[in-house]
PDB file of C-alpha atoms in Angstrom:
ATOM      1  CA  UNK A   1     -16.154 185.568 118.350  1.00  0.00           C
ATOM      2  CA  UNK A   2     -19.917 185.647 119.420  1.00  0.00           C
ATOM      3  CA  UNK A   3     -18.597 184.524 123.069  1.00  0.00           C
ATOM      4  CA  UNK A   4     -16.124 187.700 123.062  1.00  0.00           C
ATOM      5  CA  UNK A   5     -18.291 190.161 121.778  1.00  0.00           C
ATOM      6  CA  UNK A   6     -21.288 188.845 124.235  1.00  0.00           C
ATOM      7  CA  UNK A   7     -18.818 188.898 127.706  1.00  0.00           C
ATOM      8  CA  UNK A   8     -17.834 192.490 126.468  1.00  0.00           C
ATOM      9  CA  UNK A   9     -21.652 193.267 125.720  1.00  0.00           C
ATOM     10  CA  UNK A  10     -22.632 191.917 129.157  1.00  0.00           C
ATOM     11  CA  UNK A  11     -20.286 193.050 131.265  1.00  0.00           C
ATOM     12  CA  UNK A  12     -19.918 195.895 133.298  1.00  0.00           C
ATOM     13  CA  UNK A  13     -17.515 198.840 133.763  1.00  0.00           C
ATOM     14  CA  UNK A  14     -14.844 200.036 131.991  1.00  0.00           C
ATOM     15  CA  UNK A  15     -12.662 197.380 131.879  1.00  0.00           C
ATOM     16  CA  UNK A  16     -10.318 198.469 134.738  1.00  0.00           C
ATOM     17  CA  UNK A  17     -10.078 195.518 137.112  1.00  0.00           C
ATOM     18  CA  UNK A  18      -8.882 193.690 134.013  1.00  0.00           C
ATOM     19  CA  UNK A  19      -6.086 195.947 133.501  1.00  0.00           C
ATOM     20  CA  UNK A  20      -5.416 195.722 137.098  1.00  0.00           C
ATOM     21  CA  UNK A  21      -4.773 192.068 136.797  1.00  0.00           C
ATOM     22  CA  UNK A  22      -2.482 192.524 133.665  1.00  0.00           C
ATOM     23  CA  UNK A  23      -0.661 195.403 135.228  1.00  0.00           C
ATOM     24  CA  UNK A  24       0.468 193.373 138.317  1.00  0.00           C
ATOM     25  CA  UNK A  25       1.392 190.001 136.330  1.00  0.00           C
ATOM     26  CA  UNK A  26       3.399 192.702 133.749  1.00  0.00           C
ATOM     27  CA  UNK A  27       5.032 193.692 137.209  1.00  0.00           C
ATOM     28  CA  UNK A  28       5.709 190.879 138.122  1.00  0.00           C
ATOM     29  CA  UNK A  29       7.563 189.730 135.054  1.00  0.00           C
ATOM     30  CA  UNK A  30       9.078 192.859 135.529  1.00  0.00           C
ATOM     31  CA  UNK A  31      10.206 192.383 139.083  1.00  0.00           C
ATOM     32  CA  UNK A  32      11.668 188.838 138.490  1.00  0.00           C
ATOM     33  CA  UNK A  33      13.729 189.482 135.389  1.00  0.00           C
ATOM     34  CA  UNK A  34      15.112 192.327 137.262  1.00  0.00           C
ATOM     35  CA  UNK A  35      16.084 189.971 140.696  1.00  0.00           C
ATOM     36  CA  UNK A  36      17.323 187.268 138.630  1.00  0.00           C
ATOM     37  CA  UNK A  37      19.839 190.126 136.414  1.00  0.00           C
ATOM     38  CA  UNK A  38      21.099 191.259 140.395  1.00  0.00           C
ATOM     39  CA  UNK A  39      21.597 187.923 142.158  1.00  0.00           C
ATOM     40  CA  UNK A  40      25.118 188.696 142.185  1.00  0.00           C
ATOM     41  CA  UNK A  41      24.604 193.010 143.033  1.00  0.00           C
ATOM     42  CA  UNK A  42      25.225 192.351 146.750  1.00  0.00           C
ATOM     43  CA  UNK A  43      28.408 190.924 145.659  1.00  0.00           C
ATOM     44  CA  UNK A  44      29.339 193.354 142.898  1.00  0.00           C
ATOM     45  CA  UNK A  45      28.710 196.164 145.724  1.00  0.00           C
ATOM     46  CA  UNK A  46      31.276 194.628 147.876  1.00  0.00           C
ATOM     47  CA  UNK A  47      33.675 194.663 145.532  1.00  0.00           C
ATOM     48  CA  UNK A  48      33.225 198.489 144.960  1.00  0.00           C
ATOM     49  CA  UNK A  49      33.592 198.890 148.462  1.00  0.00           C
ATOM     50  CA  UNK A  50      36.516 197.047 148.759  1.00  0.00           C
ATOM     51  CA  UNK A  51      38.144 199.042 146.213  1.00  0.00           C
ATOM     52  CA  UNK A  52      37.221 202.101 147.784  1.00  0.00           C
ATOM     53  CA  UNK A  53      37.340 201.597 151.903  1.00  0.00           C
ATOM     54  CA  UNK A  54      37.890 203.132 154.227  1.00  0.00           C
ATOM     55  CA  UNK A  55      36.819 206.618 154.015  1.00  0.00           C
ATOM     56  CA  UNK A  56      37.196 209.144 156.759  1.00  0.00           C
ATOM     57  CA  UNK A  57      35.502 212.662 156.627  1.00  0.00           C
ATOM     58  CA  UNK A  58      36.334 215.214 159.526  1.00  0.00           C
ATOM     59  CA  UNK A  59      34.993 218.828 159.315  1.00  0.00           C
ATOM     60  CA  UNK A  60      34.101 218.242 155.462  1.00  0.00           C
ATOM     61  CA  UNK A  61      37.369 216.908 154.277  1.00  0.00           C
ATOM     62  CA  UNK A  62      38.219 213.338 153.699  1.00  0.00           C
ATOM     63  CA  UNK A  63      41.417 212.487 155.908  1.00  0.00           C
ATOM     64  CA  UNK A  64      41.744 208.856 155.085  1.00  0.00           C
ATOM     65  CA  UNK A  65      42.739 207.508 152.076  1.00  0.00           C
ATOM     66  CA  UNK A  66      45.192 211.058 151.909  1.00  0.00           C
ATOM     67  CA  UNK A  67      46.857 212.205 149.169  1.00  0.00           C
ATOM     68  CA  UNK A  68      45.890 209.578 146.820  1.00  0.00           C
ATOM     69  CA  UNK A  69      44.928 209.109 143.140  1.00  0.00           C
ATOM     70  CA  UNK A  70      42.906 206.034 142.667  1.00  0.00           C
ATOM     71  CA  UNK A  71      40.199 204.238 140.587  1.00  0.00           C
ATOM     72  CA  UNK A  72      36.963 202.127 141.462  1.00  0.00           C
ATOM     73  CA  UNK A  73      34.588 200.513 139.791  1.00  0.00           C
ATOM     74  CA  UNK A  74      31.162 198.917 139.926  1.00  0.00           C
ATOM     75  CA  UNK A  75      29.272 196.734 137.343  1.00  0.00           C
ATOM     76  CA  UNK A  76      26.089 197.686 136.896  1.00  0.00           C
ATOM     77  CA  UNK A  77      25.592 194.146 135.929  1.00  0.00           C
ATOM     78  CA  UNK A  78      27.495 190.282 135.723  1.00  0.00           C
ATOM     79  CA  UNK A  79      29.836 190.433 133.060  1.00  0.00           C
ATOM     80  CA  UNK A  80      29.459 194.305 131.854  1.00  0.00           C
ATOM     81  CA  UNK A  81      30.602 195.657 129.193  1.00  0.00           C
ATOM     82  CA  UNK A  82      32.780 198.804 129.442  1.00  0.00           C
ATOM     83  CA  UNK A  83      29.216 200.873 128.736  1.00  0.00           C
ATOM     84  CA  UNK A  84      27.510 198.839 131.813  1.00  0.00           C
ATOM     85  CA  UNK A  85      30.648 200.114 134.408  1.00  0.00           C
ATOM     86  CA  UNK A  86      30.306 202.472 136.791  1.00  0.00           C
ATOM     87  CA  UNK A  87      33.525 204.962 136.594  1.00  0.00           C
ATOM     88  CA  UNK A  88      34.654 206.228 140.679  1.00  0.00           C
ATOM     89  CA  UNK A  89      37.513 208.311 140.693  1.00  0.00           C
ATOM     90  CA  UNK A  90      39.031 209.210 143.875  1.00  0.00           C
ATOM     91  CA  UNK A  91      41.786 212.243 144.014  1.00  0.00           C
ATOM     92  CA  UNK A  92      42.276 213.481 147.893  1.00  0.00           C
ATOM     93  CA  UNK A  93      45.337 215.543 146.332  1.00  0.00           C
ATOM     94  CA  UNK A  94      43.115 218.321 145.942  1.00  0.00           C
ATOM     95  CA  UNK A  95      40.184 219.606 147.137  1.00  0.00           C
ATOM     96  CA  UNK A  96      38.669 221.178 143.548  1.00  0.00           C
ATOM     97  CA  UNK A  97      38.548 219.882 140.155  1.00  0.00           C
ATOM     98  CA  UNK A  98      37.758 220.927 137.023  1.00  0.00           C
ATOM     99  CA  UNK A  99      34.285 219.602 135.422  1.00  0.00           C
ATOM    100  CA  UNK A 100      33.914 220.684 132.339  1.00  0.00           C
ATOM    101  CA  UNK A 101      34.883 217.527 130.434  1.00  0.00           C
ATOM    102  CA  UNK A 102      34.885 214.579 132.723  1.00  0.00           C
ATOM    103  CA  UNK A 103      33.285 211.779 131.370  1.00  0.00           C
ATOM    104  CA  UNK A 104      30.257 210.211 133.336  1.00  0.00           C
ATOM    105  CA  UNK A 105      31.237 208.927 136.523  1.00  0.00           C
ATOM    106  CA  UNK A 106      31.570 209.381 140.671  1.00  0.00           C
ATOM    107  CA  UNK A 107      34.629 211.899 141.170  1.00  0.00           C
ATOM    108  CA  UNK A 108      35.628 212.245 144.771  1.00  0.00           C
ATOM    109  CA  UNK A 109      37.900 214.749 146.163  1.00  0.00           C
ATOM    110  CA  UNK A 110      38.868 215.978 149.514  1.00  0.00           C
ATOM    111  CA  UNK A 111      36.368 217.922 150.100  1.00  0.00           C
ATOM    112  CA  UNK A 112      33.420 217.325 147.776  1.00  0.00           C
ATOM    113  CA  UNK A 113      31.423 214.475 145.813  1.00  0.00           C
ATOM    114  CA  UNK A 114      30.848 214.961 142.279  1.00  0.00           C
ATOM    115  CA  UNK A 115      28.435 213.148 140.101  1.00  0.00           C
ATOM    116  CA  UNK A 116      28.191 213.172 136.073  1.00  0.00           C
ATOM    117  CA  UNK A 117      26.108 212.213 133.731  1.00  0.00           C
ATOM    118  CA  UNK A 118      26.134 213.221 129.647  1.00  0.00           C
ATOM    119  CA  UNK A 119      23.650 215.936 130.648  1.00  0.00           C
ATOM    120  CA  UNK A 120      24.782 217.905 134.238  1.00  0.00           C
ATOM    121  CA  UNK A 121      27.131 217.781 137.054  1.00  0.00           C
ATOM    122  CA  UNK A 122      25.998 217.404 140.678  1.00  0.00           C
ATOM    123  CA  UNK A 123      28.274 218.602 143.162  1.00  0.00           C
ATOM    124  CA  UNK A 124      27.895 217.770 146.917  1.00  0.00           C
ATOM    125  CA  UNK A 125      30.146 218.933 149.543  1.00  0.00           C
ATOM    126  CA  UNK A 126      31.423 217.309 152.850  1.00  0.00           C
ATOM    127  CA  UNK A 127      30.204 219.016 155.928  1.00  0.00           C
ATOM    128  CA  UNK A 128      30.293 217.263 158.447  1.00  0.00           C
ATOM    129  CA  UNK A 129      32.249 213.955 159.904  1.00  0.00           C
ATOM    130  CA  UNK A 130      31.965 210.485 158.958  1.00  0.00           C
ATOM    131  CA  UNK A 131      33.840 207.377 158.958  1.00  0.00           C
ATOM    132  CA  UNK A 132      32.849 204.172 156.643  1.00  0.00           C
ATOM    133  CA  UNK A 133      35.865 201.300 157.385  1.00  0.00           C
ATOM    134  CA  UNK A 134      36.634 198.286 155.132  1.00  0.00           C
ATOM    135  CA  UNK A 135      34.492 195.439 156.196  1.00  0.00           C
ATOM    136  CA  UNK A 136      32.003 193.189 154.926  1.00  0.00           C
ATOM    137  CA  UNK A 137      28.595 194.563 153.894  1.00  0.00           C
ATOM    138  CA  UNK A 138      26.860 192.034 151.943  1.00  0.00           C
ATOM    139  CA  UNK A 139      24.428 191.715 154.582  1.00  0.00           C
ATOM    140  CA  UNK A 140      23.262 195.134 154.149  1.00  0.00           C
ATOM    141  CA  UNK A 141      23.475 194.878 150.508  1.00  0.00           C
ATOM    142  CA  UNK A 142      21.271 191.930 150.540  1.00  0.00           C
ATOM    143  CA  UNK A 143      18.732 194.530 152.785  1.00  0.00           C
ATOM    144  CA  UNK A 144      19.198 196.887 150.037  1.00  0.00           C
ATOM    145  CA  UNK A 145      18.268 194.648 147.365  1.00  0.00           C
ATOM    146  CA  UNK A 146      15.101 193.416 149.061  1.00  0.00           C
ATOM    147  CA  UNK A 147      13.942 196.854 149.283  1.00  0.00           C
ATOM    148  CA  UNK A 148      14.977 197.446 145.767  1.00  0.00           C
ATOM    149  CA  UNK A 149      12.904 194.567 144.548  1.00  0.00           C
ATOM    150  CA  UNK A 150       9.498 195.915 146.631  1.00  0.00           C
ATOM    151  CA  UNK A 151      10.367 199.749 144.624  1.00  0.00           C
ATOM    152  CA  UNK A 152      10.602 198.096 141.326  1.00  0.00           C
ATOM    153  CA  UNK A 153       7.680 196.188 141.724  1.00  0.00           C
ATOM    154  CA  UNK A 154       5.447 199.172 142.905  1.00  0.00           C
ATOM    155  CA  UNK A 155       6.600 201.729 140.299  1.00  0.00           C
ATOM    156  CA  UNK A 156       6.794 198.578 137.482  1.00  0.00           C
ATOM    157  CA  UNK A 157       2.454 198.335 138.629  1.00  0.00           C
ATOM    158  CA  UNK A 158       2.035 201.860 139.075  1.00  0.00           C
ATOM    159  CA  UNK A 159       3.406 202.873 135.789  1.00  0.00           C
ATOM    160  CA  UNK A 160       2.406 199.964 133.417  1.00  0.00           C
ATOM    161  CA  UNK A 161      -1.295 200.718 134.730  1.00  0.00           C
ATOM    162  CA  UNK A 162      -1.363 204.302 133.707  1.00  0.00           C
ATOM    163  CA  UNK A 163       0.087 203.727 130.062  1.00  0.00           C
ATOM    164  CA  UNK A 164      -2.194 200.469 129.522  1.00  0.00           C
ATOM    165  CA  UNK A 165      -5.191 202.965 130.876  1.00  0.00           C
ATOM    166  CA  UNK A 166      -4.166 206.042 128.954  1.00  0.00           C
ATOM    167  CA  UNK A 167      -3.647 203.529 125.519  1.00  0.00           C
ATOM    168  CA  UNK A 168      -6.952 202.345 126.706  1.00  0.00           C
ATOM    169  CA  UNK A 169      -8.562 205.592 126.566  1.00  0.00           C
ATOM    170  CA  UNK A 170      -6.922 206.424 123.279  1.00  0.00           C
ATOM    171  CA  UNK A 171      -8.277 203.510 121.688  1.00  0.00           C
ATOM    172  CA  UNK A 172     -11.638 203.841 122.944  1.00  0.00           C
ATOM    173  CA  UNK A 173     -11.652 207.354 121.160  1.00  0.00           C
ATOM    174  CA  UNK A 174     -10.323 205.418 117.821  1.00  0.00           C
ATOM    175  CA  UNK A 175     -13.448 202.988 118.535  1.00  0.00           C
ATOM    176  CA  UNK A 176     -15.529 206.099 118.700  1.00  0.00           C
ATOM    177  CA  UNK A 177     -14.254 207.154 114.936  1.00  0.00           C
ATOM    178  CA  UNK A 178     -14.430 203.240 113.917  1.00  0.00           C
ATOM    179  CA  UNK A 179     -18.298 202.698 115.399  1.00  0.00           C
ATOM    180  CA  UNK A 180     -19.724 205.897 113.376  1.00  0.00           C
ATOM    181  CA  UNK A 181     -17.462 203.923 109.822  1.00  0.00           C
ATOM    182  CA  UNK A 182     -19.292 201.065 110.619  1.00  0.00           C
ATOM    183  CA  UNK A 183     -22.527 202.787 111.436  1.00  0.00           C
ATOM    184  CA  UNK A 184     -22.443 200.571 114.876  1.00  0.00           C
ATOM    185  CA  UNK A 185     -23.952 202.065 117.886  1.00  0.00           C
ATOM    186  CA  UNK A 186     -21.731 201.530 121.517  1.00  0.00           C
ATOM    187  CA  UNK A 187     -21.278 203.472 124.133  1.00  0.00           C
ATOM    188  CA  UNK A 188     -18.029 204.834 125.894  1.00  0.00           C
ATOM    189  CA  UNK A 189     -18.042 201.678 128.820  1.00  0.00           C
ATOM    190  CA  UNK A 190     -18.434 199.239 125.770  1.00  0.00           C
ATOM    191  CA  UNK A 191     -15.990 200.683 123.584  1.00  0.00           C
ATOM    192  CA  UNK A 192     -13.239 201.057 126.889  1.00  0.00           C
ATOM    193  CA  UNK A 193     -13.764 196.865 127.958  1.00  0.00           C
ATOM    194  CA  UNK A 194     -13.591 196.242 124.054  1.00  0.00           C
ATOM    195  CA  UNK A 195      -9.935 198.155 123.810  1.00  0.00           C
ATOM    196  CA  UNK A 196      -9.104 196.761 127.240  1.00  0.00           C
ATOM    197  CA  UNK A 197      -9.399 193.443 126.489  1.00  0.00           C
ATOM    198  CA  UNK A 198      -8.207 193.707 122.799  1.00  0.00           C
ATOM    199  CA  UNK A 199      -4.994 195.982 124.544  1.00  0.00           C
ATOM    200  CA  UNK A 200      -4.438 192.962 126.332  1.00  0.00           C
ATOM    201  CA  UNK A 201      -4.721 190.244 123.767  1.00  0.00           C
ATOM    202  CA  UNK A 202      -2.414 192.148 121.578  1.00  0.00           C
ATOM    203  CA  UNK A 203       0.347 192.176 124.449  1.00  0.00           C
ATOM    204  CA  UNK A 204       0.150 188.985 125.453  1.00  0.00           C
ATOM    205  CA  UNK A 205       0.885 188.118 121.494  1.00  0.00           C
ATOM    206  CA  UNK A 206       3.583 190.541 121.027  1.00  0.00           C
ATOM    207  CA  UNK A 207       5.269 189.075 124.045  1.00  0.00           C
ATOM    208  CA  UNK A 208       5.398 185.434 122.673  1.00  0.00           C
ATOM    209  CA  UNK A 209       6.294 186.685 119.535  1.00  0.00           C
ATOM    210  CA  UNK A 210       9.310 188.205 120.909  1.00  0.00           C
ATOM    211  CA  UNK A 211      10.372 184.940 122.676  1.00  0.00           C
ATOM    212  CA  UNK A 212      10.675 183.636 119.160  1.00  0.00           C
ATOM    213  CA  UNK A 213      12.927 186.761 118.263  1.00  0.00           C
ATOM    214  CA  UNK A 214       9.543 188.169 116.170  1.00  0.00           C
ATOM    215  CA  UNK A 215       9.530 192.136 116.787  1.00  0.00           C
ATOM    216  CA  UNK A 216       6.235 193.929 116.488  1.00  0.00           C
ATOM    217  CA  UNK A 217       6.601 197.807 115.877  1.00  0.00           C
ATOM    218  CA  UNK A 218       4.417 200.989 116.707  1.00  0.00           C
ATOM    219  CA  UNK A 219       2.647 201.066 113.973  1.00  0.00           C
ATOM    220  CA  UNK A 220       2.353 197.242 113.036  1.00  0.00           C
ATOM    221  CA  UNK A 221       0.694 197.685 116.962  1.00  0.00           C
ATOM    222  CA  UNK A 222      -1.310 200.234 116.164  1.00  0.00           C
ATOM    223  CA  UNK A 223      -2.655 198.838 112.637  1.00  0.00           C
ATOM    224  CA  UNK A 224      -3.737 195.518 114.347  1.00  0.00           C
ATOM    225  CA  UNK A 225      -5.355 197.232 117.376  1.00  0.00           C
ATOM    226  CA  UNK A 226      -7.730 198.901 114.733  1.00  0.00           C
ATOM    227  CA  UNK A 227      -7.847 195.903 112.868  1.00  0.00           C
ATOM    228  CA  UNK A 228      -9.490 193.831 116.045  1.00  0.00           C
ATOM    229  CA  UNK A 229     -11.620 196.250 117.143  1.00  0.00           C
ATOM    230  CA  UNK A 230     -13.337 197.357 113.495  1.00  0.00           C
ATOM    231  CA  UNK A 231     -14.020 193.191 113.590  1.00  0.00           C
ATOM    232  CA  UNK A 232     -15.141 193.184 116.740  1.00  0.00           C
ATOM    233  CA  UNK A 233     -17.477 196.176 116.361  1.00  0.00           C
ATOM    234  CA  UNK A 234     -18.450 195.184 112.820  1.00  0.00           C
ATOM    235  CA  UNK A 235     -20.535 192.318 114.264  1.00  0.00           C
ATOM    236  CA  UNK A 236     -22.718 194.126 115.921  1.00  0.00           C
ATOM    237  CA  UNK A 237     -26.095 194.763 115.058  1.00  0.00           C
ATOM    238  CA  UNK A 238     -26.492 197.746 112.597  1.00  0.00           C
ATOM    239  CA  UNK A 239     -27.831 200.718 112.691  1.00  0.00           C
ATOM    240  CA  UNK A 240     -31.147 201.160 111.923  1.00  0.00           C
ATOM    241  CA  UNK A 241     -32.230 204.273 110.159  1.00  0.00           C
ATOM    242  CA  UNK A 242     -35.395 206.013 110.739  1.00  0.00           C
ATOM    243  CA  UNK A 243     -38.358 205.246 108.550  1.00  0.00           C
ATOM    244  CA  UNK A 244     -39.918 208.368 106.725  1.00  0.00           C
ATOM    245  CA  UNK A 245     -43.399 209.091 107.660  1.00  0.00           C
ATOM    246  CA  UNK A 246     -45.815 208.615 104.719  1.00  0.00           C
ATOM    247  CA  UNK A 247     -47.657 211.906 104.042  1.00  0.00           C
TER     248      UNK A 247
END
């Protein structure tokens, strides 16, 4: 405990080059658990375009497959459930439909592309010419995936940083509230590297708990967060109060 408390007494800063660190291996984690769950995508994509190939556009309406009623899917991962497929309905036999309660999905028709979701419908029209035949496009869905891995890494670093640094803050304020309890003195820099590292301590736990299917909630979080940092800050020196001149 004396180690801890003098490295975060010593040190410098606010703590932020630590949470870089943490934020890229999270990201990491992140990035691999989400390439190993689409080793099979390219694969998975092909199949959806097999079941959906050729299309030809000319002058924003689809000419090839014609007057057809047909149904697609793709799995959004290896053995989905119903929830975890992709619903692509294809109708070229006319060139509207009706909206209003379609379930979420891809709804093509001859002339426009319509996507769903539980909250809106986006409608896209054809305007112009294009042809996509049948062929094999695993290559390009490998591309795709490659990219895909580079965007989830990025945004996984990006946006783990900025809640760890905005918890951060938060419990620097609650180590504010906890120092004047205690009747500690710290400052703002000593109170951020004291919530950064216990931030980071407490992850790290929660996350090996888990692998031993042990949950940790909000508030169990919160409650042992406050707990580390009171006994951290309760070992410093305390506050001495001023001596009354003798009159």
């Amino acid at each position: 405990m004396d180690k801890l408390l003098n490295h975060i007494k010593e040190s410098t800063g606010i703590g932020a080059l630590y949470l870089l660190i943490f934020s890229c291996f999270a990201a990491f984690v992140i990035t691999f658990l989400f390439r190993q769950s689409q080793v099979n995508l390219p694969e998975r994509l092909q199949d959806t375009a097999d079941q959906i190939l050729p299309i030809q556009i000319r002058d924003g309406h689809i000419v090839e497959p014609d007057n057809i009623v047909k149904n697609a899917t793709f799995n959004i991962f290896d053995n989905a459930s119903y929830n975890e497929r992709l619903k692509i309905h294809i109708d070229t036999t006319t060139d509207s439909i009706n909206t209003a309660k379609l379930r979420p999905g891809i709804y093509i028709t001859r002339t426009a592309l319509h996507l769903v979701d539980s909250r809106q419908v986006k409608t896209t029209y054809f305007t112009n010419s294009l042809d996509i035949p049948a062929g094999d496009y695993r290559p390009l869905f490998e591309q795709i995936l490659d990219y895909a891995v580079i965007v989830v890494f990025l945004f996984s670093f990006m946006g783990f940083f900025f809640y760890c640094f905005i918890a951060c803050l938060f419990y620097a304020g609650c180590g504010a509230i906890l120092s004047k309890i205690l009747k500690r003195t710290t400052d703002f820099d000593f109170r951020m590297r004291l919530s950064v590292i216990c931030w980071i301590g407490l992850k790290v736990l929660i996350f090996l708990l888990s692998l031993m299917k042990i949950y940790v909630g909000g508030l169990g979080s919160f409650a042992a967060m406050i707990a580390a940092m009171a006994i951290i800050i309760g070992q410093l020196p305390q506050e001495e109060k001023p001596q009354e001149e003798n009159k």
